[in-house]
Every structure is written in C-alpha cells, then in structure tokens.
C-alpha cells in the first residue's frame, strides 16, 4: 500500500472549493472575452533552449526540467551532464513571446490574447507559496507600435473582473515609468541602476521608517542632497483621491524634462480614457511609489489592491513594455499586459474568509422514495436537464431523511420528491433548502418554475 | 536570436481554432455539470512513487519525469541514478485514485467527479499522436458497492455531450465483460488469459478476414472446436438495431452460466434505464465485440463511434471497474467512468473538415472614424459589455474599409459605426456581416437589439 499524497507546494481542492475556484476562473474569462481578448493555450513544456534565453538567472534556478525515461537513461550513461531538452513554463509571458514570434504571420495586430493556465516554479516550500499556480493574463501586442490608448483598456478590464468577483472594494493604482525616470533625473538621480538602488531603499519605508531611508540616501553610499531626498520621499507618497486630484497631481509635477513630460502626457490620456470607459473614480488612483519590474516595464504600470485587505498585496499587476519577443523575432513587438495569480489569491481570500463555498454546481437533487419509481425519477431529471438545470438523481435507495441531509451538506438548493400521491396527480413536491420553503408543481411546469426561482435569486443579489 | 518553436508532438492552436476547441471543452463541461458531476483538478505532477505503482510496464516507458535544477545537479553528482521524485500524470485515472484515497473521509459517496485536464505521454512522434493531450473524464465512485444503475447514466451523458457538440450521428456501443466471460466459458474458453488471446485474434477480423481467424483458432495453438469458433465469430458480430432487438439479442444468449446470466441481467437494467433517461434508441446498440482493457474493466463497457466517420474509431470509451484505488486504500472503491480524448478528437474532426472556426468570441467591433470620437466609442463599448456582448474597440485610427476587413477576417459579426450624423442624432449604424444587412438604432437600444439578433440566430440553428 502506498500513501496517497500530492507533491509538496501544490494546491489541490475538494469539490466545494474547486467549484468556487472554477467560478472565479469563469468570471475572469467571461470578462476577458467581454473586452475582445482571444484565447490562447500553450503546451506546459517548452524547449529549454527557447524557454531559458537568459541563462544563469534566478529564473533558471527555479525551473523544472522534463525528461522521458529514454532521455534520463541517456543522460545517466553520459554522466548526467547537459540541460534536459524540455522544461515547464514558469510564467505565461515567455510562452506568449514565443507564440507571437512563431505565429507572427498568422496573427492580426494589435493582437489581444488572454491565457489562463498553470505555471511552475521550484520555490522553497512555504505556506502560501505554490510551485504550481494559475496565472490569468491578458496582453495586447502591437507590431512596430502600440498606442498608449490600450493602456487605458486594461484598468477597465481589471475593474470589470474584480467588480464581478465580488471580493470587496479595490483600487487600481497607476504609475508611469517614464514619469518616474524623469522625476528621478530631475532630482539628480540619472542612471537607471542608481534609480533602482534608490527605489530599493524607498521600498523599505514601511519596514524601517522615513528617518532610516532619509539617512541612507543622504549618507555616503548615495550622497543625495537633503532637498532631493525630501522631494523623492514626497513623490513616492503621492496617492490621488479622485480623478481631478489625479490630474492636479500631474499638473503639480511641472514641465521638467522630456521623460517627465512624456510620462505625464501618457498618464493624462490613460486617465481620460479610463473615465470614458466608465470606471468609477473610486476605483483608480495614481500611486507614484509603484515601480514593478524595472528592467521590463517602460511606461504605464499597474497594481491593484483590496482596500480592506492591504496585507494581501497586489492582486493584479502589469504594465507597458517596449518589446515582447526580442529573443525570437526581429520585429519590434511592444505590448501592455496584466496578470492575476489566481492560485495564491484564492488561497489568501480563503484564509481571509471571503470565499463562498456553500453553493454546489448541482442545482437539483431528484430523490428516490421507491426503487420502482426510478424510471420516473430519471425522466424528471431528463426534463430538468433539458430545461438547463444541473440535476443529480439518487440512484440507490436510502431513507429520505438521508437524501435530504446529503443535499443540504452538498449545497444543492432544490430537492424534488416524487411519492405515490404526486405520481397519481402528475405533480412533484419541491423543497427549496435555501428559502426553507416547499411547493407542489405540475411535472410539465417543474423546470420552468425552478428556473424562475433561480433567476429571481440571481436578480436579488 | 533563437528560433521560436514548440516541442514536437504537441498541439498548439491559433485563436480561431482555440475558440472552437474551447467551445467543445465548454460544451462537455456544461453537460458533465448538468448530470451532477463535480469538478476536480489535480496537480500536473505526482510523486513518482505514487504514480508508478506498477513498475516496469509500458506506461513507465512513456512517463515524463520532472526535476528541479537542484535535483538535477544532485542526480548528476550521484551518477544520475535513481528515479526522479516527480513525474507528469499520463492519464486522469491514477490521479483520481490517489485523490479519492487521499480525501476519502472528506468526500460523499457515491462520488461523482469530472476532470478535464491535459495528460502527458512520451509517445513516438507521429501525425495525429500527441505527447500532451486533453482528457475529459467523468467517473462515479462507490464505497464498498455501486449499483449498476449508474452504468446507465453515463450513456445519457455521452448522448447529451455529443448531441450538443453537433459533430454528426453517433452510436454508443455497449457490452458487458461478465457476459463475454460467461459466453467464452460456455465455448470452452475458460481461462482469462486464453480469452484475451482469442479476443486478440478476433480483433484481426477486419484486417485478415474471417477465414484467417477461423483457421488460427481451430489450429494447433488454440485447438478450439469448429463449432465453438463459429459461435464466437457469430457472437462478436452481434450489433443490435433497436431497443427491442437489443433485448431479443440478450434473450437469445439463453441461460448459460452465472457470469453470462449476471452480464445479461446488468445489460438489461442498463438498457431499461438508458431508455428512461430519454436516450433515443438510434443512439445506442449492443456490440459484443467491444472488450476494452481486459485487466481493468469488469462489467459494462462503452465505446462511441461517429456513424459517418468509422475510421476515427471510438470517440468516448470507458466502463465499470471493481476497485479504483487498491494501491492506495484498503477500502473497496468500485466505479464506472468514461473518457473523451479531446485533443486527438479535435485534430481528427479538423482533418475531416467538421470543425467550425468561422465564429470569433468577439461579437461586436466598434469602429473609429475620428480619433476625437474615441471617448464616445469607448462609452458605447462599455454599454455593450454591460449588456453582455463581447466587444472590441478599434483604438488606433485607420481607414474604415480596413476596420471592416479586419472584422470580417476575424469572424466578428456586428460592426458599429459612429459618424457625425449618428453622434448628432444619438444613434449608431450597425452592419451585420453575417446577414449582410445594416440598420440604424438609438444608442440606448443598441445592446438589446444585438442581443435579440444573436438569440434569434441561436434559436434558428
């Protein structure tokens, strides 16, 4: 006998949780499609040579390699040297780059794609860190150029997704890398590497406090002027409180240099179009502390936080980049994208108690009072299924009370009972376990009646 | 520059195909849920020790092992010996067994689950054979016992799935391993191993012809009587032509032995309940040649074939087994299940030209005649999205003819045009590219009008 268990660091769910997870996936997908994004799926494994274009990095340390038995044997014979031929994807961005470059001539640009698949990272096993997790990504990829207008669409998608996910108030926080770069240049921090180091210190504000950061930046290592440091600390504290406040914050930055002007003008356009897309101003704000991956993003950057759960951190991040696939294609392919790490988010929401797992996918249980009635029960189930209701039939006889208990525990809302009386009258009795109500209905009316009940509850939410 | 390419033996789709594929997945899932099956997903990798309980088999030869960089380095130091800790699942049955055994105390039995994920096999690369492919499985697992009645539900699911997939007429073919065993015993072929060998010869009927098979079976190796061989060849030719014919075929088998009687009685009950579930008799038939995996299935077995494409082979197969998880649990867990290998099926249907890739997920394109109108276009798109329509907006200016051409090529049905006239009147012009029709509608009525159009076309199909 072998002990059945999953590998460490993966999230496997029981059906009630899996149903809740699947609902979130469906909501995300529905909204991605609402905004005109097209589905892409890529193989879980990529050729190592293709996947690991930048060798030796932290990424490669976390990669899982894949080998068939034959390849393993060959490797063992040759002393186990060499990189295996294939590896599991560690994100959806590299596969997207490979996909777009490989199929460049078959795609229409701007290419809008969504991809919702699992990715793999050999992280150190710890609570809330997963080695296998879902990413839900959308990107718009242009050929040669891509208007900044697209940067405004993504916040509208984020707004639609998280409104419908119904996990509490949230804020989409915006910044722009050009604006940041211009501002730092203004403060005498011109080199990108130095900017990165300064930002790393600024990131310690929450943990170490303003005094510590101020002292470090004016200290020997950095040698910035007290004024520059004060300006920087004031800058990264900026959070706009309304649409007009956001515009005023941009005005306040002044004319500065080219980079600053570009960044300000991009953010202005993005803000204008976000509003045109109907995103309420309570749901977006400037946040000049947001930097994201400094070596990757080049314009607009996004983070999204739950107002009531700041500790969860960003639940949806992304931004604008200059060139998606420079490793694979000579074409310049600028893009803008966002990603939701759904496995971790689900885990965090469940820990915080904001996941509703009470509702089954099964809407109706047809009970069985008498084995001789089973053909009738099956026919009723058929009618319900034709009527669009997810229906389970009790196939093996047991006490009716036990059947009700099962429905209750499983989160099935409607229980259909068919006794001699009902059979004679051509009716069924329905118990609504949610409303703790019961009614009798003609068999021919059953599916319609339950659909009406379900639609009413949906409308009431 | 690295050449962007996928590993050999995987199927990667362009968006129009991916949309068609995703529609099939959705249809399958919707029908699995209609019948009360609950979703399960398992990690792509399992511990090798758990996955490979029967070592040294053909399966293990095809397994892909997974190793982190650290594990690879360790293996190289120790001379590359030993089985890696993890491997990719090669089907969904072993993960189901592991899942049910691991979570036995948290599941309600009979446990009805569906699982639709990719599996991995290191097959020899050849046309139409895939190393990564989707399986769409449902199983019902009992604890200690599971009524044969469940065996009748699966054909009803198969019927619902393939009716809605709309890929042509199909027949669900039924047999029963007990009935086969009893019949072969009656013909003097008692040992299971011998039955397997005889069946292997019988399988050559199509390729080698009846004379060859007859000679082999009466020949030295087998030494069966001419009468037994004639009976066997007549038996495996049995295909029922209607429900009543199926019952008559069962009657004609006579009383025989225990196994035969059990098999006949199970098939009778299954046939009765399939009919009660409303499956038309044109869609199911007895086929006494169907054996499936002889060491696994123990009762009802299923295959499903497309009437007009017999060459595609079985598109959905499965059956009843005695014990799902004997390697992982002391409990007896009998079950019945079916599986659809969707990647291969999709490939075959596409080769046969029966995949419709003409329809995008995007339903409406809002064109842009003048960049100054973009905020209006975005607001209209918002209204459409709120109204449930998947909508893309042209964000960058281009000639209107080009925008129409894009919609046409992309399979987007409705194109919305907003000119000065329309803006002044508060209307938009809609071109219906499918019906080659156009109409003007008040902006407030737009979403409703398009929804009506879409519902009408859906009803007409």
PDB file of C-alpha atoms in Angstrom, chain A residues 190-437:
ATOM      1  CA  UNK A 190      20.073  59.973 -13.641  1.00  0.00           C
ATOM      2  CA  UNK A 191      21.494  56.460 -14.096  1.00  0.00           C
ATOM      3  CA  UNK A 192      18.869  53.712 -14.258  1.00  0.00           C
ATOM      4  CA  UNK A 193      20.959  51.495 -11.950  1.00  0.00           C
ATOM      5  CA  UNK A 194      21.127  54.230  -9.323  1.00  0.00           C
ATOM      6  CA  UNK A 195      17.373  54.824  -9.667  1.00  0.00           C
ATOM      7  CA  UNK A 196      16.836  51.141  -8.996  1.00  0.00           C
ATOM      8  CA  UNK A 197      19.004  51.284  -5.890  1.00  0.00           C
ATOM      9  CA  UNK A 198      17.208  54.381  -4.609  1.00  0.00           C
ATOM     10  CA  UNK A 199      13.855  52.708  -5.204  1.00  0.00           C
ATOM     11  CA  UNK A 200      15.057  49.672  -3.290  1.00  0.00           C
ATOM     12  CA  UNK A 201      15.772  51.906  -0.318  1.00  0.00           C
ATOM     13  CA  UNK A 202      12.428  53.688  -0.722  1.00  0.00           C
ATOM     14  CA  UNK A 203      10.747  50.273  -0.623  1.00  0.00           C
ATOM     15  CA  UNK A 204      11.954  49.984   2.992  1.00  0.00           C
ATOM     16  CA  UNK A 205       9.798  52.951   4.079  1.00  0.00           C
ATOM     17  CA  UNK A 206       7.104  50.750   5.581  1.00  0.00           C
ATOM     18  CA  UNK A 207       9.517  48.485   7.413  1.00  0.00           C
ATOM     19  CA  UNK A 208      12.306  50.863   8.510  1.00  0.00           C
ATOM     20  CA  UNK A 209      10.581  54.245   8.572  1.00  0.00           C
ATOM     21  CA  UNK A 210      11.285  57.554   6.832  1.00  0.00           C
ATOM     22  CA  UNK A 211      14.219  58.543   9.044  1.00  0.00           C
ATOM     23  CA  UNK A 212      16.180  55.426   8.209  1.00  0.00           C
ATOM     24  CA  UNK A 213      15.589  55.832   4.471  1.00  0.00           C
ATOM     25  CA  UNK A 214      16.400  59.565   4.568  1.00  0.00           C
ATOM     26  CA  UNK A 215      19.669  58.927   6.379  1.00  0.00           C
ATOM     27  CA  UNK A 216      20.663  56.180   3.950  1.00  0.00           C
ATOM     28  CA  UNK A 217      20.010  58.346   0.899  1.00  0.00           C
ATOM     29  CA  UNK A 218      21.867  61.405   2.130  1.00  0.00           C
ATOM     30  CA  UNK A 219      24.584  59.120   3.559  1.00  0.00           C
ATOM     31  CA  UNK A 220      27.895  58.189   1.968  1.00  0.00           C
ATOM     32  CA  UNK A 221      26.631  55.421  -0.291  1.00  0.00           C
ATOM     33  CA  UNK A 222      24.164  57.616  -2.182  1.00  0.00           C
ATOM     34  CA  UNK A 223      25.170  61.132  -1.266  1.00  0.00           C
ATOM     35  CA  UNK A 224      21.920  62.779  -2.393  1.00  0.00           C
ATOM     36  CA  UNK A 225      21.081  66.292  -1.272  1.00  0.00           C
ATOM     37  CA  UNK A 226      18.637  66.676   1.601  1.00  0.00           C
ATOM     38  CA  UNK A 227      16.310  68.513  -0.764  1.00  0.00           C
ATOM     39  CA  UNK A 228      16.388  65.754  -3.375  1.00  0.00           C
ATOM     40  CA  UNK A 229      15.674  63.150  -0.722  1.00  0.00           C
ATOM     41  CA  UNK A 230      12.777  65.207   0.644  1.00  0.00           C
ATOM     42  CA  UNK A 231      11.390  65.544  -2.893  1.00  0.00           C
ATOM     43  CA  UNK A 232      11.756  61.826  -3.537  1.00  0.00           C
ATOM     44  CA  UNK A 233      10.067  60.885  -0.282  1.00  0.00           C
ATOM     45  CA  UNK A 234       7.221  63.301  -1.002  1.00  0.00           C
ATOM     46  CA  UNK A 235       6.923  61.962  -4.563  1.00  0.00           C
ATOM     47  CA  UNK A 236       6.573  58.301  -3.598  1.00  0.00           C
ATOM     48  CA  UNK A 237       3.912  59.239  -1.040  1.00  0.00           C
ATOM     49  CA  UNK A 238       1.603  60.583  -3.754  1.00  0.00           C
ATOM     50  CA  UNK A 239      -1.817  58.876  -3.893  1.00  0.00           C
ATOM     51  CA  UNK A 240      -4.573  60.669  -5.754  1.00  0.00           C
ATOM     52  CA  UNK A 241      -8.010  60.785  -4.133  1.00  0.00           C
ATOM     53  CA  UNK A 242     -10.183  61.476  -7.191  1.00  0.00           C
ATOM     54  CA  UNK A 243      -9.971  61.895 -10.948  1.00  0.00           C
ATOM     55  CA  UNK A 244      -9.496  65.659 -10.675  1.00  0.00           C
ATOM     56  CA  UNK A 245      -6.986  65.230  -7.886  1.00  0.00           C
ATOM     57  CA  UNK A 246      -5.036  62.862 -10.125  1.00  0.00           C
ATOM     58  CA  UNK A 247      -4.926  65.490 -12.891  1.00  0.00           C
ATOM     59  CA  UNK A 248      -3.869  68.124 -10.342  1.00  0.00           C
ATOM     60  CA  UNK A 249      -1.072  65.859  -9.091  1.00  0.00           C
ATOM     61  CA  UNK A 250       0.194  65.566 -12.650  1.00  0.00           C
ATOM     62  CA  UNK A 251      -0.016  69.361 -13.119  1.00  0.00           C
ATOM     63  CA  UNK A 252       1.975  69.831  -9.926  1.00  0.00           C
ATOM     64  CA  UNK A 253       4.915  67.935 -11.410  1.00  0.00           C
ATOM     65  CA  UNK A 254       5.596  70.882 -13.690  1.00  0.00           C
ATOM     66  CA  UNK A 255       7.314  70.801 -17.042  1.00  0.00           C
ATOM     67  CA  UNK A 256      10.508  69.089 -16.009  1.00  0.00           C
ATOM     68  CA  UNK A 257      12.320  67.127 -18.713  1.00  0.00           C
ATOM     69  CA  UNK A 258      11.275  65.111 -21.770  1.00  0.00           C
ATOM     70  CA  UNK A 259      10.772  61.873 -19.901  1.00  0.00           C
ATOM     71  CA  UNK A 260       8.649  63.513 -17.226  1.00  0.00           C
ATOM     72  CA  UNK A 261       6.559  65.307 -19.856  1.00  0.00           C
ATOM     73  CA  UNK A 262       6.034  62.073 -21.800  1.00  0.00           C
ATOM     74  CA  UNK A 263       5.018  60.194 -18.691  1.00  0.00           C
ATOM     75  CA  UNK A 264       2.625  62.917 -17.587  1.00  0.00           C
ATOM     76  CA  UNK A 265       1.026  63.128 -21.015  1.00  0.00           C
ATOM     77  CA  UNK A 266       0.616  59.334 -21.192  1.00  0.00           C
ATOM     78  CA  UNK A 267      -0.964  59.174 -17.757  1.00  0.00           C
ATOM     79  CA  UNK A 268      -3.297  62.031 -18.673  1.00  0.00           C
ATOM     80  CA  UNK A 269      -4.528  60.182 -21.748  1.00  0.00           C
ATOM     81  CA  UNK A 270      -4.872  56.962 -19.807  1.00  0.00           C
ATOM     82  CA  UNK A 271      -6.880  58.707 -17.077  1.00  0.00           C
ATOM     83  CA  UNK A 272      -9.162  60.376 -19.618  1.00  0.00           C
ATOM     84  CA  UNK A 273      -9.936  57.093 -21.394  1.00  0.00           C
ATOM     85  CA  UNK A 274     -10.338  55.116 -18.175  1.00  0.00           C
ATOM     86  CA  UNK A 275     -13.071  57.581 -17.308  1.00  0.00           C
ATOM     87  CA  UNK A 276     -14.600  57.282 -20.792  1.00  0.00           C
ATOM     88  CA  UNK A 277     -14.709  53.526 -20.246  1.00  0.00           C
ATOM     89  CA  UNK A 278     -16.902  54.090 -17.207  1.00  0.00           C
ATOM     90  CA  UNK A 279     -14.504  53.041 -14.446  1.00  0.00           C
ATOM     91  CA  UNK A 280     -15.690  54.859 -11.276  1.00  0.00           C
ATOM     92  CA  UNK A 281     -13.077  57.252  -9.912  1.00  0.00           C
ATOM     93  CA  UNK A 282     -13.192  55.491  -6.543  1.00  0.00           C
ATOM     94  CA  UNK A 283     -11.572  52.517  -8.250  1.00  0.00           C
ATOM     95  CA  UNK A 284      -8.424  54.090  -9.649  1.00  0.00           C
ATOM     96  CA  UNK A 285      -5.704  56.317  -8.296  1.00  0.00           C
ATOM     97  CA  UNK A 286      -2.206  57.488  -9.021  1.00  0.00           C
ATOM     98  CA  UNK A 287       0.409  55.909  -6.802  1.00  0.00           C
ATOM     99  CA  UNK A 288       3.894  57.198  -7.559  1.00  0.00           C
ATOM    100  CA  UNK A 289       5.574  54.505  -5.480  1.00  0.00           C
ATOM    101  CA  UNK A 290       4.703  51.713  -7.888  1.00  0.00           C
ATOM    102  CA  UNK A 291       7.705  50.604  -9.917  1.00  0.00           C
ATOM    103  CA  UNK A 292       7.237  46.895 -10.880  1.00  0.00           C
ATOM    104  CA  UNK A 293       9.996  45.082 -12.763  1.00  0.00           C
ATOM    105  CA  UNK A 294      12.424  47.837 -13.607  1.00  0.00           C
ATOM    106  CA  UNK A 295      14.188  46.005 -16.388  1.00  0.00           C
ATOM    107  CA  UNK A 296      10.958  45.093 -18.154  1.00  0.00           C
ATOM    108  CA  UNK A 297       8.281  47.801 -17.919  1.00  0.00           C
ATOM    109  CA  UNK A 298       8.788  51.058 -19.760  1.00  0.00           C
ATOM    110  CA  UNK A 299       5.544  53.069 -19.485  1.00  0.00           C
ATOM    111  CA  UNK A 300       2.289  52.652 -17.597  1.00  0.00           C
ATOM    112  CA  UNK A 301       2.449  50.272 -14.634  1.00  0.00           C
ATOM    113  CA  UNK A 302      -0.459  48.871 -12.622  1.00  0.00           C
ATOM    114  CA  UNK A 303      -1.069  47.320  -9.266  1.00  0.00           C
ATOM    115  CA  UNK A 304      -4.449  46.503  -7.747  1.00  0.00           C
ATOM    116  CA  UNK A 305      -5.116  46.245  -4.029  1.00  0.00           C
ATOM    117  CA  UNK A 306      -8.102  45.294  -1.904  1.00  0.00           C
ATOM    118  CA  UNK A 307      -8.945  48.329   0.236  1.00  0.00           C
ATOM    119  CA  UNK A 308      -9.888  46.214   3.244  1.00  0.00           C
ATOM    120  CA  UNK A 309      -7.035  43.702   2.900  1.00  0.00           C
ATOM    121  CA  UNK A 310      -3.901  45.699   2.131  1.00  0.00           C
ATOM    122  CA  UNK A 311      -1.817  42.839   3.536  1.00  0.00           C
ATOM    123  CA  UNK A 312      -2.754  40.659   0.564  1.00  0.00           C
ATOM    124  CA  UNK A 313      -0.685  42.969  -1.611  1.00  0.00           C
ATOM    125  CA  UNK A 314      -1.277  43.433  -5.324  1.00  0.00           C
ATOM    126  CA  UNK A 315      -3.920  41.105  -6.744  1.00  0.00           C
ATOM    127  CA  UNK A 316      -3.430  42.144 -10.366  1.00  0.00           C
ATOM    128  CA  UNK A 317      -0.314  43.791 -11.768  1.00  0.00           C
ATOM    129  CA  UNK A 318       1.277  44.590 -15.054  1.00  0.00           C
ATOM    130  CA  UNK A 319       2.293  47.331 -17.383  1.00  0.00           C
ATOM    131  CA  UNK A 320       3.662  48.508 -20.684  1.00  0.00           C
ATOM    132  CA  UNK A 321       6.803  47.041 -22.235  1.00  0.00           C
ATOM    133  CA  UNK A 322       8.812  48.046 -25.292  1.00  0.00           C
ATOM    134  CA  UNK A 323       9.496  44.733 -26.942  1.00  0.00           C
ATOM    135  CA  UNK A 324       7.940  41.363 -26.156  1.00  0.00           C
ATOM    136  CA  UNK A 325       9.985  38.971 -28.201  1.00  0.00           C
ATOM    137  CA  UNK A 326      13.403  40.386 -28.928  1.00  0.00           C
ATOM    138  CA  UNK A 327      14.918  36.932 -28.342  1.00  0.00           C
ATOM    139  CA  UNK A 328      12.749  35.297 -31.005  1.00  0.00           C
ATOM    140  CA  UNK A 329      11.879  37.912 -33.602  1.00  0.00           C
ATOM    141  CA  UNK A 330      13.429  40.808 -35.446  1.00  0.00           C
ATOM    142  CA  UNK A 331      10.080  42.620 -35.378  1.00  0.00           C
ATOM    143  CA  UNK A 332       9.533  45.132 -32.654  1.00  0.00           C
ATOM    144  CA  UNK A 333       6.538  43.982 -30.640  1.00  0.00           C
ATOM    145  CA  UNK A 334       5.564  46.481 -27.939  1.00  0.00           C
ATOM    146  CA  UNK A 335       2.792  45.466 -25.584  1.00  0.00           C
ATOM    147  CA  UNK A 336       0.831  46.061 -22.445  1.00  0.00           C
ATOM    148  CA  UNK A 337      -0.481  43.387 -20.130  1.00  0.00           C
ATOM    149  CA  UNK A 338      -1.715  42.367 -16.725  1.00  0.00           C
ATOM    150  CA  UNK A 339      -1.635  39.148 -14.734  1.00  0.00           C
ATOM    151  CA  UNK A 340      -3.723  37.685 -11.923  1.00  0.00           C
ATOM    152  CA  UNK A 341      -2.038  34.974  -9.854  1.00  0.00           C
ATOM    153  CA  UNK A 342      -5.261  33.195  -9.069  1.00  0.00           C
ATOM    154  CA  UNK A 343      -3.992  30.260  -7.001  1.00  0.00           C
ATOM    155  CA  UNK A 344      -2.311  32.499  -4.457  1.00  0.00           C
ATOM    156  CA  UNK A 345      -5.204  34.978  -4.489  1.00  0.00           C
ATOM    157  CA  UNK A 346      -7.713  32.185  -3.886  1.00  0.00           C
ATOM    158  CA  UNK A 347      -5.611  30.862  -1.025  1.00  0.00           C
ATOM    159  CA  UNK A 348      -5.373  34.328   0.532  1.00  0.00           C
ATOM    160  CA  UNK A 349      -9.096  35.032   0.139  1.00  0.00           C
ATOM    161  CA  UNK A 350      -9.912  31.675   1.680  1.00  0.00           C
ATOM    162  CA  UNK A 351      -7.606  32.425   4.610  1.00  0.00           C
ATOM    163  CA  UNK A 352      -9.387  35.763   4.998  1.00  0.00           C
ATOM    164  CA  UNK A 353     -12.765  34.006   4.914  1.00  0.00           C
ATOM    165  CA  UNK A 354     -14.070  35.722   1.772  1.00  0.00           C
ATOM    166  CA  UNK A 355     -14.625  32.654  -0.398  1.00  0.00           C
ATOM    167  CA  UNK A 356     -18.186  31.382  -0.713  1.00  0.00           C
ATOM    168  CA  UNK A 357     -18.084  27.600  -0.937  1.00  0.00           C
ATOM    169  CA  UNK A 358     -21.687  26.994   0.055  1.00  0.00           C
ATOM    170  CA  UNK A 359     -23.133  26.586  -3.400  1.00  0.00           C
ATOM    171  CA  UNK A 360     -22.806  23.435  -5.453  1.00  0.00           C
ATOM    172  CA  UNK A 361     -22.805  23.326  -9.238  1.00  0.00           C
ATOM    173  CA  UNK A 362     -25.671  20.867  -8.729  1.00  0.00           C
ATOM    174  CA  UNK A 363     -28.966  22.763  -8.507  1.00  0.00           C
ATOM    175  CA  UNK A 364     -31.492  19.959  -8.090  1.00  0.00           C
ATOM    176  CA  UNK A 365     -31.490  16.566  -6.387  1.00  0.00           C
ATOM    177  CA  UNK A 366     -34.227  14.188  -7.508  1.00  0.00           C
ATOM    178  CA  UNK A 367     -34.796  11.877  -4.568  1.00  0.00           C
ATOM    179  CA  UNK A 368     -35.875   8.269  -4.701  1.00  0.00           C
ATOM    180  CA  UNK A 369     -38.658   7.034  -2.387  1.00  0.00           C
ATOM    181  CA  UNK A 370     -39.203   3.728  -4.118  1.00  0.00           C
ATOM    182  CA  UNK A 371     -36.874   1.867  -6.479  1.00  0.00           C
ATOM    183  CA  UNK A 372     -39.864   1.090  -8.711  1.00  0.00           C
ATOM    184  CA  UNK A 373     -40.216   4.823  -9.414  1.00  0.00           C
ATOM    185  CA  UNK A 374     -36.644   5.189 -10.636  1.00  0.00           C
ATOM    186  CA  UNK A 375     -37.592   5.370 -14.332  1.00  0.00           C
ATOM    187  CA  UNK A 376     -39.947   8.260 -13.472  1.00  0.00           C
ATOM    188  CA  UNK A 377     -37.209   9.969 -11.467  1.00  0.00           C
ATOM    189  CA  UNK A 378     -34.811   9.618 -14.391  1.00  0.00           C
ATOM    190  CA  UNK A 379     -37.386  11.025 -16.792  1.00  0.00           C
ATOM    191  CA  UNK A 380     -37.933  14.018 -14.480  1.00  0.00           C
ATOM    192  CA  UNK A 381     -34.173  14.532 -14.270  1.00  0.00           C
ATOM    193  CA  UNK A 382     -34.019  14.471 -18.067  1.00  0.00           C
ATOM    194  CA  UNK A 383     -36.695  17.145 -18.268  1.00  0.00           C
ATOM    195  CA  UNK A 384     -34.825  19.283 -15.747  1.00  0.00           C
ATOM    196  CA  UNK A 385     -31.544  18.911 -17.629  1.00  0.00           C
ATOM    197  CA  UNK A 386     -33.235  19.833 -20.888  1.00  0.00           C
ATOM    198  CA  UNK A 387     -34.538  22.863 -19.047  1.00  0.00           C
ATOM    199  CA  UNK A 388     -30.964  23.878 -18.263  1.00  0.00           C
ATOM    200  CA  UNK A 389     -30.821  22.729 -14.634  1.00  0.00           C
ATOM    201  CA  UNK A 390     -27.869  20.799 -13.224  1.00  0.00           C
ATOM    202  CA  UNK A 391     -29.548  17.741 -11.761  1.00  0.00           C
ATOM    203  CA  UNK A 392     -28.440  14.732  -9.785  1.00  0.00           C
ATOM    204  CA  UNK A 393     -30.629  11.664  -9.203  1.00  0.00           C
ATOM    205  CA  UNK A 394     -30.404   9.451  -6.142  1.00  0.00           C
ATOM    206  CA  UNK A 395     -29.747   6.113  -7.838  1.00  0.00           C
ATOM    207  CA  UNK A 396     -29.577   3.861  -4.790  1.00  0.00           C
ATOM    208  CA  UNK A 397     -32.419   3.592  -2.274  1.00  0.00           C
ATOM    209  CA  UNK A 398     -31.930   5.066   1.189  1.00  0.00           C
ATOM    210  CA  UNK A 399     -34.026   6.849   3.793  1.00  0.00           C
ATOM    211  CA  UNK A 400     -35.468  10.106   2.509  1.00  0.00           C
ATOM    212  CA  UNK A 401     -34.059  11.984   5.502  1.00  0.00           C
ATOM    213  CA  UNK A 402     -30.589  10.848   4.495  1.00  0.00           C
ATOM    214  CA  UNK A 403     -31.146  12.061   0.966  1.00  0.00           C
ATOM    215  CA  UNK A 404     -32.172  15.485   2.277  1.00  0.00           C
ATOM    216  CA  UNK A 405     -29.160  15.605   4.539  1.00  0.00           C
ATOM    217  CA  UNK A 406     -26.930  14.841   1.583  1.00  0.00           C
ATOM    218  CA  UNK A 407     -28.473  17.686  -0.461  1.00  0.00           C
ATOM    219  CA  UNK A 408     -28.075  20.084   2.427  1.00  0.00           C
ATOM    220  CA  UNK A 409     -24.427  19.229   3.040  1.00  0.00           C
ATOM    221  CA  UNK A 410     -23.593  19.259  -0.655  1.00  0.00           C
ATOM    222  CA  UNK A 411     -25.096  22.737  -1.117  1.00  0.00           C
ATOM    223  CA  UNK A 412     -27.808  21.563  -3.524  1.00  0.00           C
ATOM    224  CA  UNK A 413     -30.690  24.025  -3.354  1.00  0.00           C
ATOM    225  CA  UNK A 414     -33.747  22.170  -4.670  1.00  0.00           C
ATOM    226  CA  UNK A 415     -34.870  18.691  -3.658  1.00  0.00           C
ATOM    227  CA  UNK A 416     -37.561  17.031  -5.765  1.00  0.00           C
ATOM    228  CA  UNK A 417     -39.763  14.401  -4.115  1.00  0.00           C
ATOM    229  CA  UNK A 418     -41.946  12.007  -6.064  1.00  0.00           C
ATOM    230  CA  UNK A 419     -44.342   9.913  -3.945  1.00  0.00           C
ATOM    231  CA  UNK A 420     -47.393   7.848  -4.847  1.00  0.00           C
ATOM    232  CA  UNK A 421     -49.621  10.905  -4.412  1.00  0.00           C
ATOM    233  CA  UNK A 422     -47.567  13.050  -6.722  1.00  0.00           C
ATOM    234  CA  UNK A 423     -47.266  10.247  -9.282  1.00  0.00           C
ATOM    235  CA  UNK A 424     -51.055   9.865  -9.342  1.00  0.00           C
ATOM    236  CA  UNK A 425     -51.569  13.615  -9.738  1.00  0.00           C
ATOM    237  CA  UNK A 426     -48.755  14.162 -12.228  1.00  0.00           C
ATOM    238  CA  UNK A 427     -47.009  16.583  -9.877  1.00  0.00           C
ATOM    239  CA  UNK A 428     -43.832  16.706  -7.830  1.00  0.00           C
ATOM    240  CA  UNK A 429     -43.051  18.311  -4.499  1.00  0.00           C
ATOM    241  CA  UNK A 430     -40.069  20.668  -4.395  1.00  0.00           C
ATOM    242  CA  UNK A 431     -38.214  21.628  -1.236  1.00  0.00           C
ATOM    243  CA  UNK A 432     -36.195  24.816  -1.525  1.00  0.00           C
ATOM    244  CA  UNK A 433     -33.452  24.292   1.047  1.00  0.00           C
ATOM    245  CA  UNK A 434     -32.184  27.847   0.760  1.00  0.00           C
ATOM    246  CA  UNK A 435     -35.541  29.527   1.367  1.00  0.00           C
ATOM    247  CA  UNK A 436     -36.716  26.691   3.643  1.00  0.00           C
ATOM    248  CA  UNK A 437     -39.863  26.562   1.645  1.00  0.00           C
TER     249      UNK A 437
END
